[in-house]
PDB file of C-alpha atoms and ligand atoms in Angstrom:
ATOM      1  CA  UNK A 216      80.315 148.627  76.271  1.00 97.00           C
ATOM      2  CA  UNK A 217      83.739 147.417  75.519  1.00 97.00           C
ATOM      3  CA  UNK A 218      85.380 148.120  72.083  1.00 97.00           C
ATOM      4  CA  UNK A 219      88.031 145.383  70.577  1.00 98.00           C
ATOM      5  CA  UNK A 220      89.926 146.307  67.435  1.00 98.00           C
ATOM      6  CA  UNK A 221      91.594 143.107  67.107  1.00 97.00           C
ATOM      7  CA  UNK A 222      90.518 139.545  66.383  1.00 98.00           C
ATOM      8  CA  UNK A 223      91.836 137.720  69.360  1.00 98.00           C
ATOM      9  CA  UNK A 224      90.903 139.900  71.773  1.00 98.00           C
ATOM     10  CA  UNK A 225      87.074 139.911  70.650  1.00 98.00           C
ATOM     11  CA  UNK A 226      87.599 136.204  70.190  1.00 98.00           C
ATOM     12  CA  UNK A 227      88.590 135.705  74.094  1.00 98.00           C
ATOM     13  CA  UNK A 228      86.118 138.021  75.599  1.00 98.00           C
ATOM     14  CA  UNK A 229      83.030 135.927  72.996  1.00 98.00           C
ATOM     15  CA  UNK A 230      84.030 132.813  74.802  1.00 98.00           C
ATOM     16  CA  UNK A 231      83.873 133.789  78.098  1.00 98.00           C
ATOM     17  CA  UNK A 232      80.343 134.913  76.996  1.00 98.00           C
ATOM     18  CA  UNK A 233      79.708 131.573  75.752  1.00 98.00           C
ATOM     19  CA  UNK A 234      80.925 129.596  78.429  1.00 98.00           C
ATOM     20  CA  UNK A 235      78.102 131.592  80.339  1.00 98.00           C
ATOM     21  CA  UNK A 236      75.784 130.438  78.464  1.00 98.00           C
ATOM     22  CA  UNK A 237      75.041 133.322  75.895  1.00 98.00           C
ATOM     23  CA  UNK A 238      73.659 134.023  73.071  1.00 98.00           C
ATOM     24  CA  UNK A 239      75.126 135.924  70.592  1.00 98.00           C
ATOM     25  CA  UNK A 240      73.920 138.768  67.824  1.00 98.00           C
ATOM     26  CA  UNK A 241      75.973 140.403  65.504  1.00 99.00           C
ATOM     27  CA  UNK A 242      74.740 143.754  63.660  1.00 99.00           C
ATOM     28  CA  UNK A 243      77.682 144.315  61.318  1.00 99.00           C
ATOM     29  CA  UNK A 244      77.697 147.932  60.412  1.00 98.00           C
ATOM     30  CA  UNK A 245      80.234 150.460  58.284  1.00 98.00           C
ATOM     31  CA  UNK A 246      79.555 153.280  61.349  1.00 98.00           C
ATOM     32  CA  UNK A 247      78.224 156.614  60.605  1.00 97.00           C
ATOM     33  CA  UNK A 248      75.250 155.178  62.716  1.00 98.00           C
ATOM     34  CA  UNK A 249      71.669 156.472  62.525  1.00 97.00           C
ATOM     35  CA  UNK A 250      68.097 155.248  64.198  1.00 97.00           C
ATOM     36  CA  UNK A 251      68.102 152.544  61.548  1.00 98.00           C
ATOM     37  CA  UNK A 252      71.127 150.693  62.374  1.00 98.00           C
ATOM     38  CA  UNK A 253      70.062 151.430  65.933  1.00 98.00           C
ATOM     39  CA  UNK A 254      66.772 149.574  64.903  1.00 98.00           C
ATOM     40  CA  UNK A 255      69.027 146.718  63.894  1.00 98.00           C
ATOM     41  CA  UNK A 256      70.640 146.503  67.246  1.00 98.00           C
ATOM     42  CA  UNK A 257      67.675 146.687  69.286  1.00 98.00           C
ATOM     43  CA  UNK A 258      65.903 143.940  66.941  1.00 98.00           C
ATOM     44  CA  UNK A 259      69.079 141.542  67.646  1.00 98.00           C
ATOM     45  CA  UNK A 260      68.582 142.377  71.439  1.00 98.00           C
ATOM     46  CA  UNK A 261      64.747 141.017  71.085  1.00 98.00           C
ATOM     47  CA  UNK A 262      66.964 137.819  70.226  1.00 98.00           C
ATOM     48  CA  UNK A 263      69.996 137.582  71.591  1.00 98.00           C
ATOM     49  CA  UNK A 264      71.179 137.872  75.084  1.00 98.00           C
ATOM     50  CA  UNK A 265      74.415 139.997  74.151  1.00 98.00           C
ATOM     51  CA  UNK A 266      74.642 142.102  70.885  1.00 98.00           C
ATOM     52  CA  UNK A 267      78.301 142.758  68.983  1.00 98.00           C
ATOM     53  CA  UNK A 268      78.153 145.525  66.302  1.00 98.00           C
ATOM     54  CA  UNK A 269      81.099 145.588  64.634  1.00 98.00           C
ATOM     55  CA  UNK A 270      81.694 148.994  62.468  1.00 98.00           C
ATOM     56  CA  UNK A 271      84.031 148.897  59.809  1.00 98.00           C
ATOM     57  CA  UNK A 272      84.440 150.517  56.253  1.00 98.00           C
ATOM     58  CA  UNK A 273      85.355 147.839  54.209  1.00 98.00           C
ATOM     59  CA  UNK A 274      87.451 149.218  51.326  1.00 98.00           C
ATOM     60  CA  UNK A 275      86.774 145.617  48.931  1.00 98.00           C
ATOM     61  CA  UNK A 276      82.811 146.792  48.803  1.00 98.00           C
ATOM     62  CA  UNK A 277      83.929 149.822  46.992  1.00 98.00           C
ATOM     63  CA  UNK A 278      84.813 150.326  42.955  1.00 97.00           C
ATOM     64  CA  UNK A 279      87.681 152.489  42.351  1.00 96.00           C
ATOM     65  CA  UNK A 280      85.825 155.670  41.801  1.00 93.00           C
ATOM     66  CA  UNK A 281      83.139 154.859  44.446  1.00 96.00           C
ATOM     67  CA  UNK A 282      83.264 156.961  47.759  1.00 96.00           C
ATOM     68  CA  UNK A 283      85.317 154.829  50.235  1.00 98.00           C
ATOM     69  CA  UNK A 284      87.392 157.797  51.348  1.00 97.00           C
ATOM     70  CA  UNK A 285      84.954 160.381  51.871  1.00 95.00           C
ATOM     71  CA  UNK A 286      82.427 157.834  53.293  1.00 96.00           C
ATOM     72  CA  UNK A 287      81.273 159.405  57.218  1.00 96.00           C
ATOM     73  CA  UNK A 288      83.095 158.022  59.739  1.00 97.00           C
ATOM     74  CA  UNK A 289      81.949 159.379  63.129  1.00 96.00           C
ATOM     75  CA  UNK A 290      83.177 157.048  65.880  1.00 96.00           C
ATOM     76  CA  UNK A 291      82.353 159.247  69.051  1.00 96.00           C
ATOM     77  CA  UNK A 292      79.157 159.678  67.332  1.00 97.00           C
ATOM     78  CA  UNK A 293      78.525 155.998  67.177  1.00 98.00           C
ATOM     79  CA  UNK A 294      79.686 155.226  70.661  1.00 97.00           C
ATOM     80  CA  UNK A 295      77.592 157.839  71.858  1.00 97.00           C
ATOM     81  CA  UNK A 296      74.381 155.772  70.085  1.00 98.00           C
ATOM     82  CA  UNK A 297      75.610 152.621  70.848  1.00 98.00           C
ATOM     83  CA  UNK A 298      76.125 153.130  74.552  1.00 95.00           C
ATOM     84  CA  UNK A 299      72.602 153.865  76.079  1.00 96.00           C
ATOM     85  CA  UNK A 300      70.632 151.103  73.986  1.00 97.00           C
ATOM     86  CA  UNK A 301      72.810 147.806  75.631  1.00 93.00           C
ATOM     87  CA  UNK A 302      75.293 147.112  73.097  1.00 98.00           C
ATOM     88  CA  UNK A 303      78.100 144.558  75.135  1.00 98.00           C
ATOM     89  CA  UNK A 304      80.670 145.226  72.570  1.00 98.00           C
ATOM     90  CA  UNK A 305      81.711 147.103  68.984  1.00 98.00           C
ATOM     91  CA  UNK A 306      84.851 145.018  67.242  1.00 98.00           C
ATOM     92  CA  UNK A 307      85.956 147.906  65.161  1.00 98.00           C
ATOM     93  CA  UNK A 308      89.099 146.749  63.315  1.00 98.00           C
ATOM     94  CA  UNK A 309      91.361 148.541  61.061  1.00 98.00           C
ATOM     95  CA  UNK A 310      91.866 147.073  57.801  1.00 98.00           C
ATOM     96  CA  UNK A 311      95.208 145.515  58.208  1.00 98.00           C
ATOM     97  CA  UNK A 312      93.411 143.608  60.899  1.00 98.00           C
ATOM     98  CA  UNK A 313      90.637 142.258  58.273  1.00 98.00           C
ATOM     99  CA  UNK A 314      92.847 142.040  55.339  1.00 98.00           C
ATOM    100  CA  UNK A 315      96.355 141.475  56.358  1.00 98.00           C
ATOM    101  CA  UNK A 316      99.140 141.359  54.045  1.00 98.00           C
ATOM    102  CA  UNK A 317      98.833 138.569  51.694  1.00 98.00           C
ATOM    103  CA  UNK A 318      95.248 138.033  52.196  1.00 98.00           C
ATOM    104  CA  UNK A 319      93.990 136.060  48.863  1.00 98.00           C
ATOM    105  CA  UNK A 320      90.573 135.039  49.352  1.00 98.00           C
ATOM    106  CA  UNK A 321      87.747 136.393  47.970  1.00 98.00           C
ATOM    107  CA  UNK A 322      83.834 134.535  48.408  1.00 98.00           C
ATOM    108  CA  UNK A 323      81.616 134.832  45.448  1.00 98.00           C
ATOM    109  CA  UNK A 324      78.070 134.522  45.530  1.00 98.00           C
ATOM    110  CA  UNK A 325      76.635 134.074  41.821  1.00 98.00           C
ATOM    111  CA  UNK A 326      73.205 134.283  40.407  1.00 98.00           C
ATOM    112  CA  UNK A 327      71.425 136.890  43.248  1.00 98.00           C
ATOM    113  CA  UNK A 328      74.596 139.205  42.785  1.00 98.00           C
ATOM    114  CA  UNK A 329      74.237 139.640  39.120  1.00 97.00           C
ATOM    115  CA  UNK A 330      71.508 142.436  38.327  1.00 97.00           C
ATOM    116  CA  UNK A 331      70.511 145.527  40.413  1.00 98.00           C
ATOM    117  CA  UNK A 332      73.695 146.717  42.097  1.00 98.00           C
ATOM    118  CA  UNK A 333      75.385 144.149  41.262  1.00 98.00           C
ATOM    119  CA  UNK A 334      75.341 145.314  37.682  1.00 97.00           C
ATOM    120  CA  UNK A 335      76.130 148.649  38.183  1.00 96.00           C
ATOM    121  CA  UNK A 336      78.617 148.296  41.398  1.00 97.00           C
ATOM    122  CA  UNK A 337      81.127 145.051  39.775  1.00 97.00           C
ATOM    123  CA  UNK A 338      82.610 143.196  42.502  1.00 98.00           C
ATOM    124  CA  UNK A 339      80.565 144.884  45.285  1.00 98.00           C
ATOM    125  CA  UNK A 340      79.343 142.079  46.617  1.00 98.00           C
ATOM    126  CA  UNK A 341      82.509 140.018  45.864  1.00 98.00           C
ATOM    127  CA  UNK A 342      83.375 142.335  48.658  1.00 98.00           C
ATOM    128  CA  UNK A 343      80.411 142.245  51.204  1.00 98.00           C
ATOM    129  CA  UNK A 344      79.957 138.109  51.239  1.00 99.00           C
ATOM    130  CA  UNK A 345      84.075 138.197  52.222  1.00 99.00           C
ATOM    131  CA  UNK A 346      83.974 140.511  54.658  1.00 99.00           C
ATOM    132  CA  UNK A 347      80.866 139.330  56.349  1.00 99.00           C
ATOM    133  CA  UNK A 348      81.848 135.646  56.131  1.00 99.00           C
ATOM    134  CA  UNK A 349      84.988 137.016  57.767  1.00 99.00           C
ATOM    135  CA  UNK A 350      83.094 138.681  60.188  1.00 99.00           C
ATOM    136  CA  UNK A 351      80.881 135.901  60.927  1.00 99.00           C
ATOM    137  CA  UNK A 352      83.539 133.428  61.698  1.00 98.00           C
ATOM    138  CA  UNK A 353      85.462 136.152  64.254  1.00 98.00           C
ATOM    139  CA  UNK A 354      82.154 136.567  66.107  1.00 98.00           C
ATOM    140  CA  UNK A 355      80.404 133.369  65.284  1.00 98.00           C
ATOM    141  CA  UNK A 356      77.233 134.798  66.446  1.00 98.00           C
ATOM    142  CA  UNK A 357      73.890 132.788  66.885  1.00 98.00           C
ATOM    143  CA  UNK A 358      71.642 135.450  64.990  1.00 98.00           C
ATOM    144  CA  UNK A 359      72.821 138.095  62.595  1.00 99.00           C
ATOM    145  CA  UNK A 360      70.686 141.640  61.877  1.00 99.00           C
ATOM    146  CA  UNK A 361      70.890 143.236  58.402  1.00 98.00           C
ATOM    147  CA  UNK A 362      68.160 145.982  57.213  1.00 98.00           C
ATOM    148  CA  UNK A 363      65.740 145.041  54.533  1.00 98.00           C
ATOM    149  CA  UNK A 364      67.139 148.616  52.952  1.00 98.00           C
ATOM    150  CA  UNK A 365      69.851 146.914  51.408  1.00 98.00           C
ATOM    151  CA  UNK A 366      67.198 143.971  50.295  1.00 98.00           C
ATOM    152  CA  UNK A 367      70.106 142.574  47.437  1.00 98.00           C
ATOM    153  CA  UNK A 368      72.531 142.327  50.048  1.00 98.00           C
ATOM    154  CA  UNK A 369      70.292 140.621  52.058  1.00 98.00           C
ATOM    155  CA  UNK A 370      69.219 138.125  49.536  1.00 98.00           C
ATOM    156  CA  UNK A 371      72.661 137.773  49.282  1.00 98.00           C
ATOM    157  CA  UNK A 372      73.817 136.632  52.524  1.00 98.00           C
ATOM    158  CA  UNK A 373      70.901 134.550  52.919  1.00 98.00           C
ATOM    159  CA  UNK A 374      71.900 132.369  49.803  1.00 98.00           C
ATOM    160  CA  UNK A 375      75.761 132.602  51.199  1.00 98.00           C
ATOM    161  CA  UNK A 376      74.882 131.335  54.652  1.00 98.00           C
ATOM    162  CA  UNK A 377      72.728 128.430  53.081  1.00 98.00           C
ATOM    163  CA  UNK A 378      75.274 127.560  50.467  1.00 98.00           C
ATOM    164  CA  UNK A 379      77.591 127.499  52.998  1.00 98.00           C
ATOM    165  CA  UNK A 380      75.875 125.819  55.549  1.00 98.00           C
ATOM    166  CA  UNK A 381      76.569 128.547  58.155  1.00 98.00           C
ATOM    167  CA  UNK A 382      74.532 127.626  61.362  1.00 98.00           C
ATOM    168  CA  UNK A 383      73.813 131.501  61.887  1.00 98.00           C
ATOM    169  CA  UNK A 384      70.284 132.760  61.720  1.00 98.00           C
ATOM    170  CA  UNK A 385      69.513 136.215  59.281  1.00 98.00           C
ATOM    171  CA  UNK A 386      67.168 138.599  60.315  1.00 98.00           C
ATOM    172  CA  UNK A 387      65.546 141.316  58.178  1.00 98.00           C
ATOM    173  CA  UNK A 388      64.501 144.447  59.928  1.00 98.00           C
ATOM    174  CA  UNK A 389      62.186 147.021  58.271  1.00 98.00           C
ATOM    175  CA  UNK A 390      63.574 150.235  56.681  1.00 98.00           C
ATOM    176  CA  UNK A 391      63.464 153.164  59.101  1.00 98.00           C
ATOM    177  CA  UNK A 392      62.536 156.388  57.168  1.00 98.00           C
ATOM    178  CA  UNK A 393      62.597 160.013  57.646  1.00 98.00           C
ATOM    179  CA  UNK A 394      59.489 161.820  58.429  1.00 98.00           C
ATOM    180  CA  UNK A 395      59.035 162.488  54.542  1.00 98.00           C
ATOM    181  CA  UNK A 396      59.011 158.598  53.740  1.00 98.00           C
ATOM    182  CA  UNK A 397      63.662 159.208  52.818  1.00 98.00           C
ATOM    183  CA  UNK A 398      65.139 155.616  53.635  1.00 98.00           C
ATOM    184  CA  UNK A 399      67.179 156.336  56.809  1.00 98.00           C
ATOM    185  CA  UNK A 400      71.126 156.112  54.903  1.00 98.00           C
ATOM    186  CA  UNK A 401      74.770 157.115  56.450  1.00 96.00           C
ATOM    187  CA  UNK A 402      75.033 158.140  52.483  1.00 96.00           C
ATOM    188  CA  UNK A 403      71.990 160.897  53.339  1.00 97.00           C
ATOM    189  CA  UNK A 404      74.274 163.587  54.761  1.00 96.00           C
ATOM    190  CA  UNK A 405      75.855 164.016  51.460  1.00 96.00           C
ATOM    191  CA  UNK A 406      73.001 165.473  49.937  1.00 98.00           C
ATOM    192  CA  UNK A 407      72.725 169.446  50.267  1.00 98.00           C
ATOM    193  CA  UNK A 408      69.387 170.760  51.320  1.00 98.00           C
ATOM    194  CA  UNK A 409      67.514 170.971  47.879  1.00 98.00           C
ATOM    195  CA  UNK A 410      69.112 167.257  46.909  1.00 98.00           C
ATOM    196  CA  UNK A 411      67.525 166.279  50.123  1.00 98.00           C
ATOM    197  CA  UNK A 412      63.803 167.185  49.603  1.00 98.00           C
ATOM    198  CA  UNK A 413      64.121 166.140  46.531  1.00 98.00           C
ATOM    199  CA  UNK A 414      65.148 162.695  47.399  1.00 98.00           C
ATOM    200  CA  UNK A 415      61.989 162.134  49.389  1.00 98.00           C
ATOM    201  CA  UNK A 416      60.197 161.873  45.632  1.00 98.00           C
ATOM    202  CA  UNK A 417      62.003 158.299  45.524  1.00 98.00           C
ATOM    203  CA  UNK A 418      59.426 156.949  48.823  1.00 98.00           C
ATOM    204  CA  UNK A 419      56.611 158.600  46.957  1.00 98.00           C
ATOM    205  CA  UNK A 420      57.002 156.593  44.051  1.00 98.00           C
ATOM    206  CA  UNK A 421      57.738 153.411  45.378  1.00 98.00           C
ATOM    207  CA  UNK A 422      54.122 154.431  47.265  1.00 98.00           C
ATOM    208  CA  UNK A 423      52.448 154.848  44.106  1.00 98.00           C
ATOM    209  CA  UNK A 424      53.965 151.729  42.651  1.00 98.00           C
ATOM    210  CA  UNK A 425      52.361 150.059  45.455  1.00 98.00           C
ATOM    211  CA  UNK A 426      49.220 151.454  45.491  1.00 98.00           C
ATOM    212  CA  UNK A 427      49.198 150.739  41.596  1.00 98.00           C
ATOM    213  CA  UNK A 428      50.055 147.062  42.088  1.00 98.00           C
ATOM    214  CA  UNK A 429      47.112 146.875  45.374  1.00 98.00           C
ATOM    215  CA  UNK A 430      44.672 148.245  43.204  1.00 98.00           C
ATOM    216  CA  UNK A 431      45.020 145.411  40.199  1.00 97.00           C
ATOM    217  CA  UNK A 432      47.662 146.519  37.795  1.00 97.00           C
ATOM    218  CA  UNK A 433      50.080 143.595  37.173  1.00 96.00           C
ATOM    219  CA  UNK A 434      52.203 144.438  34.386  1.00 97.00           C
ATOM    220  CA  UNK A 435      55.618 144.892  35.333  1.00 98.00           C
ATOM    221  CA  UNK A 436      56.442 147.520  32.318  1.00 97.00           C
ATOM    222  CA  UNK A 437      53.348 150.120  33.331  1.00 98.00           C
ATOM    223  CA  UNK A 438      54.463 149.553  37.071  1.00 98.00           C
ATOM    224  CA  UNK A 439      58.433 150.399  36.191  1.00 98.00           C
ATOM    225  CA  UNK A 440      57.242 153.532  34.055  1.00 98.00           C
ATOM    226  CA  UNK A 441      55.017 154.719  36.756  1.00 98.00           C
ATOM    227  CA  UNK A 442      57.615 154.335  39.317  1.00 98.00           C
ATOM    228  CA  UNK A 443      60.111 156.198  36.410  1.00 98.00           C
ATOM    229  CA  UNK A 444      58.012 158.707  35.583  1.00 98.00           C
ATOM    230  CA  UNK A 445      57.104 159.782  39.584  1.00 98.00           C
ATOM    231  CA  UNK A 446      60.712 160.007  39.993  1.00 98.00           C
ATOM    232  CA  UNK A 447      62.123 162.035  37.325  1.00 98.00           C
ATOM    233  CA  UNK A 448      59.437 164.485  38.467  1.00 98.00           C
ATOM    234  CA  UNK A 449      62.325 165.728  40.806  1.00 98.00           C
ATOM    235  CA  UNK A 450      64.478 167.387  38.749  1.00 98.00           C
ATOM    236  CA  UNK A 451      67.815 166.485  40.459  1.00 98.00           C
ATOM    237  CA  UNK A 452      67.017 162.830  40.196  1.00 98.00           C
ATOM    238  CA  UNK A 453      69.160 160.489  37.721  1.00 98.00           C
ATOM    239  CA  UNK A 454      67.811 156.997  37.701  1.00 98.00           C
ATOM    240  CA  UNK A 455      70.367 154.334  37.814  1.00 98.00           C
ATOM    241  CA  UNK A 456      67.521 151.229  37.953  1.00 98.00           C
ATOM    242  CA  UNK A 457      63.660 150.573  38.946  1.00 98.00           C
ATOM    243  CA  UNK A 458      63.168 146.910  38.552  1.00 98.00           C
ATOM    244  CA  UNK A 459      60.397 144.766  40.215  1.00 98.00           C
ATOM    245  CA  UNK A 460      62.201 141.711  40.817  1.00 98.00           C
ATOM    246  CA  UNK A 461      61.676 138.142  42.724  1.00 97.00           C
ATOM    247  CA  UNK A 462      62.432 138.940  46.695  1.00 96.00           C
ATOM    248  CA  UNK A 463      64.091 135.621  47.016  1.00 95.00           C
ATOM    249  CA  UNK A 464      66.560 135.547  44.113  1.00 97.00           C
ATOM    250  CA  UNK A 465      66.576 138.876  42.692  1.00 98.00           C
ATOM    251  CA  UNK A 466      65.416 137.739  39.064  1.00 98.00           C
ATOM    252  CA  UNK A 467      63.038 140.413  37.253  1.00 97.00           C
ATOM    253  CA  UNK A 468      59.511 139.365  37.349  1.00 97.00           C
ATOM    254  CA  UNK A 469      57.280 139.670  34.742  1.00 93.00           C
ATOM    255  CA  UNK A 470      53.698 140.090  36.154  1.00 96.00           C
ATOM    256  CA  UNK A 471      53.296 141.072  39.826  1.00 97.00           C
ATOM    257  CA  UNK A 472      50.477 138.226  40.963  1.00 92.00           C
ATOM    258  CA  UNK A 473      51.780 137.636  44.798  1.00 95.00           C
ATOM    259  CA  UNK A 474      54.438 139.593  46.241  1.00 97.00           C
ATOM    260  CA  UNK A 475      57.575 140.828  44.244  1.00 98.00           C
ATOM    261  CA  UNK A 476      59.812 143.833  45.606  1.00 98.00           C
ATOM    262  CA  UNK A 477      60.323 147.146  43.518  1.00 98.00           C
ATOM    263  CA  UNK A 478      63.747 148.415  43.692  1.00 98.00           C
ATOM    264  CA  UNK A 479      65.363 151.700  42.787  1.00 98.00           C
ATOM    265  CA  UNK A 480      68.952 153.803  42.747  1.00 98.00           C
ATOM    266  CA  UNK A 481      68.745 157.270  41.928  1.00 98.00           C
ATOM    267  CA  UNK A 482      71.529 159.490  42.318  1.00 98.00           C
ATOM    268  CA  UNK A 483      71.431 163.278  43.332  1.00 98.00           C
ATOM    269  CA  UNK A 484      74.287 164.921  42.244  1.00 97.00           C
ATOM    270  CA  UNK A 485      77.544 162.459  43.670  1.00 95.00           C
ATOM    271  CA  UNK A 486      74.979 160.546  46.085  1.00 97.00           C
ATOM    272  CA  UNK A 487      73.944 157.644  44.921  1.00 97.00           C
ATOM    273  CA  UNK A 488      70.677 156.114  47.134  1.00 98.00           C
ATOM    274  CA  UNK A 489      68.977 152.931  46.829  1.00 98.00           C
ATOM    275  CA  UNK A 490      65.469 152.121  48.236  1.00 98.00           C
ATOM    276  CA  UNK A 491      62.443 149.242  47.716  1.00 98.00           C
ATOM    277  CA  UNK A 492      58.864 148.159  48.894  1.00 98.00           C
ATOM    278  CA  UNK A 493      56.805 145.157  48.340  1.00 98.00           C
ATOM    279  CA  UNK A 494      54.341 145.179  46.187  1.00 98.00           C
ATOM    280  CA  UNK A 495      51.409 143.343  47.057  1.00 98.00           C
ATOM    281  CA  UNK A 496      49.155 142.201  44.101  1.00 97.00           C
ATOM    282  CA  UNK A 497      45.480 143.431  45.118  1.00 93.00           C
TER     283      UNK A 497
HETATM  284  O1  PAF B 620      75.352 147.156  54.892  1.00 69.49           O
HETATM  285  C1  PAF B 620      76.490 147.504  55.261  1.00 69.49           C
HETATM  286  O2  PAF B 620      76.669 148.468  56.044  1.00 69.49           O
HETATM  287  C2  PAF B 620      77.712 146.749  54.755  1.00 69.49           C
HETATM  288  O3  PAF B 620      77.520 146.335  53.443  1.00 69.49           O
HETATM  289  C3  PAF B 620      78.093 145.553  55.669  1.00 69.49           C
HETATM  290  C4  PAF B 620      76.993 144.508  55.704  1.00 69.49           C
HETATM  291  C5  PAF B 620      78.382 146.059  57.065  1.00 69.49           C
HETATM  292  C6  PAF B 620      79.351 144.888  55.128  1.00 69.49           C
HETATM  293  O4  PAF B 620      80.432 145.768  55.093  1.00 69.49           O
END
C-alpha cells in the first residue's frame, strides 16, 4: 500500500494503473477509520480491481464553531486497517495541497442540501460536493463508495454527479453498527461512557419507527413523535431533527405509503450524531 500526499504523484502512479487495464474505486474518507469505512473499502474491492482511499479532514465541511480541530486523526491507526484488507493506495493530502492559495471555487448543490443538516450545518455541503468533486477529478475513479450513514450526503453526490454528468458510478453501503444497534462514527469516541449507552437509544427508536410504519401506521406526525418521544427517553439526548423524508431528494414526506427514510441528529453533550432507517410501509 503506497501513500501519495500530492496530486501529481497519485496522478502518475493512477495512469500506470490504467494503462494496465484497471479499474478504479475511490472510498474518500476524513481518517479516524473504523469497520464501517473498512466496509466501504471492501465493498469497492467487490467492484473495482484497485481501491484508493483517500483520508483527509476537509476544513470547508466544517462551521466555525464545529469540531474541525479536535476531530480524531489517527494515521498509524488507519494504515494499520488499511493495510491487511488490499487497499493499493491512500492519497492523504494536506490542505495546502487541496486548497492552495487563491483557490476560489466553491460547487453548490441546491434543493437536496437545504433541510436536515443542511439546515442546521450552513455551507456544509457547499464544502463536501467541492472537495469530493476535487477528489474525483485527482483520482477519476470508475466507482466511488460512500456509507448510507451519511444518507443526505449521499443524496447529495448522487444529484452532483448527475448534474454534472460525471461518468463515475456511486455506491451505497449499509450502516455498520455496534453490537447495541450505535451507527459505527469516527465522532463515537467523543462520547464518555454514560453518553455512549445512552446513544444506543437513537437505533432503538429508529427500530420502533420502523416497526410502527411495518405494522400500518402512515402518518408522518405520530411516526416523528414516536421516534421523539423514544429518544428523549435517554436523558442526555438533545434532538437536533427526526424527519421522515423522500430518500431520493430529501423533501419531508407526508404519509409513509412505500419507502421513505427516517432521519435523526441528537447530540450528547458536544457530540453531535446523525443516524436513519427505511421505513417500509406494511
Ligand atoms: O463522509 C465523509 O467522511 C466526508 O464528508 C467526505 C465524503 C470524505 C468528504 O470530506
Amino acid at each position: 500500500m503506497t501513500f501519495y500526499s500530492d496530486i501529481p504523484a497519485i496522478r502518475n502512479w493512477l495512469a500506470t494503473v490504467r494503462a494496465a487495464g484497471k479499474t478504479v474505486g475511490l472510498v474518500p474518507t476524513m481518517g479516524a477509520l473504523h469497520d464501517g469505512h473498512l466496509s466501504l473499502v471492501r465493498l469497492a474491492a467487490e467492484h473495482v480491481d484497485t481501491v484508493v482511499v483517500s483520508i483527509f479532514v476537509n476544513p470547508t465541511q466544517f462551521g466555525p464553531n464545529e469540531d474541525f480541530n479536535r476531530y480524531p486523526r489517527d494515521p498509524d491507526g488507519d494504515r494499520a486497517l488499511l493495510e491487511p484488507i488490499g487497499v493499493a493506495a491512500v492519497f492523504a493530502p494536506e490542505s495546502h495541497e487541496m486548497y492552495p492559495p487563491g483557490h476560489a471555487t466553491t460547487v453548490t448543490v441546491r434543493g437536496v442540501t437545504e433541510g436536515l443538516c443542511g439546515a442546521s450545518r450552513p455551507g456544509h455541503f457547499n464544502g463536501v460536493a467541492t472537495v469530493v468533486t476535487k477528489l474525483f477529478n485527482i483520482v477519476r475513479p470508475d466507482v466511488a463508495v460512500f456509507g448510507q450513514k451519511d444518507a443526505q450526503q449521499l443524496a447529495v453526490i448522487r444529484r452532483m454527479t448527475a448534474d454534472l454528468n460525471m461518468e463515475i458510478e456511486i455506491i451505497a453501503a449499509p450502516i455498520v453498527r455496534e453490537p447495541d444497534g450505535l451507527a459505527m462514527s469516527s465522532r463515537n469516541r467523543y462520547l464518555d461512557p454514560d453518553e455512549r449507552r445512552q446513544a444506543a437509544v437513537i437505533y432503538r427508536a429508529l427500530e420502533h419507527g420502523r416497526t410502527m410504519a411495518a405494522s400500518g401506521v402512515t402518518g408522518v406526525r405520530e411516526l416523528v413523535a414516536a421516534v421523539h418521544d423514544e429518544i428523549t427517553g435517554a436523558p442526555a439526548a438533545r434532538i437536533e431533527y427526526v424527519d421522515i423524508v423522500d430518500p431520493g431528494n430529501m423533501a419531508p414526506v407526508e404519509d409513509v405509503t412505500g419507502e421513505a427514510l427516517c432521519m435523526v441528529a441528537v447530540r450528547f453533550g458536544g457530540t453531535r450524531l446523525i443516524d436513519n432507517m427505511m421505513l417500509i410501509a406494511g
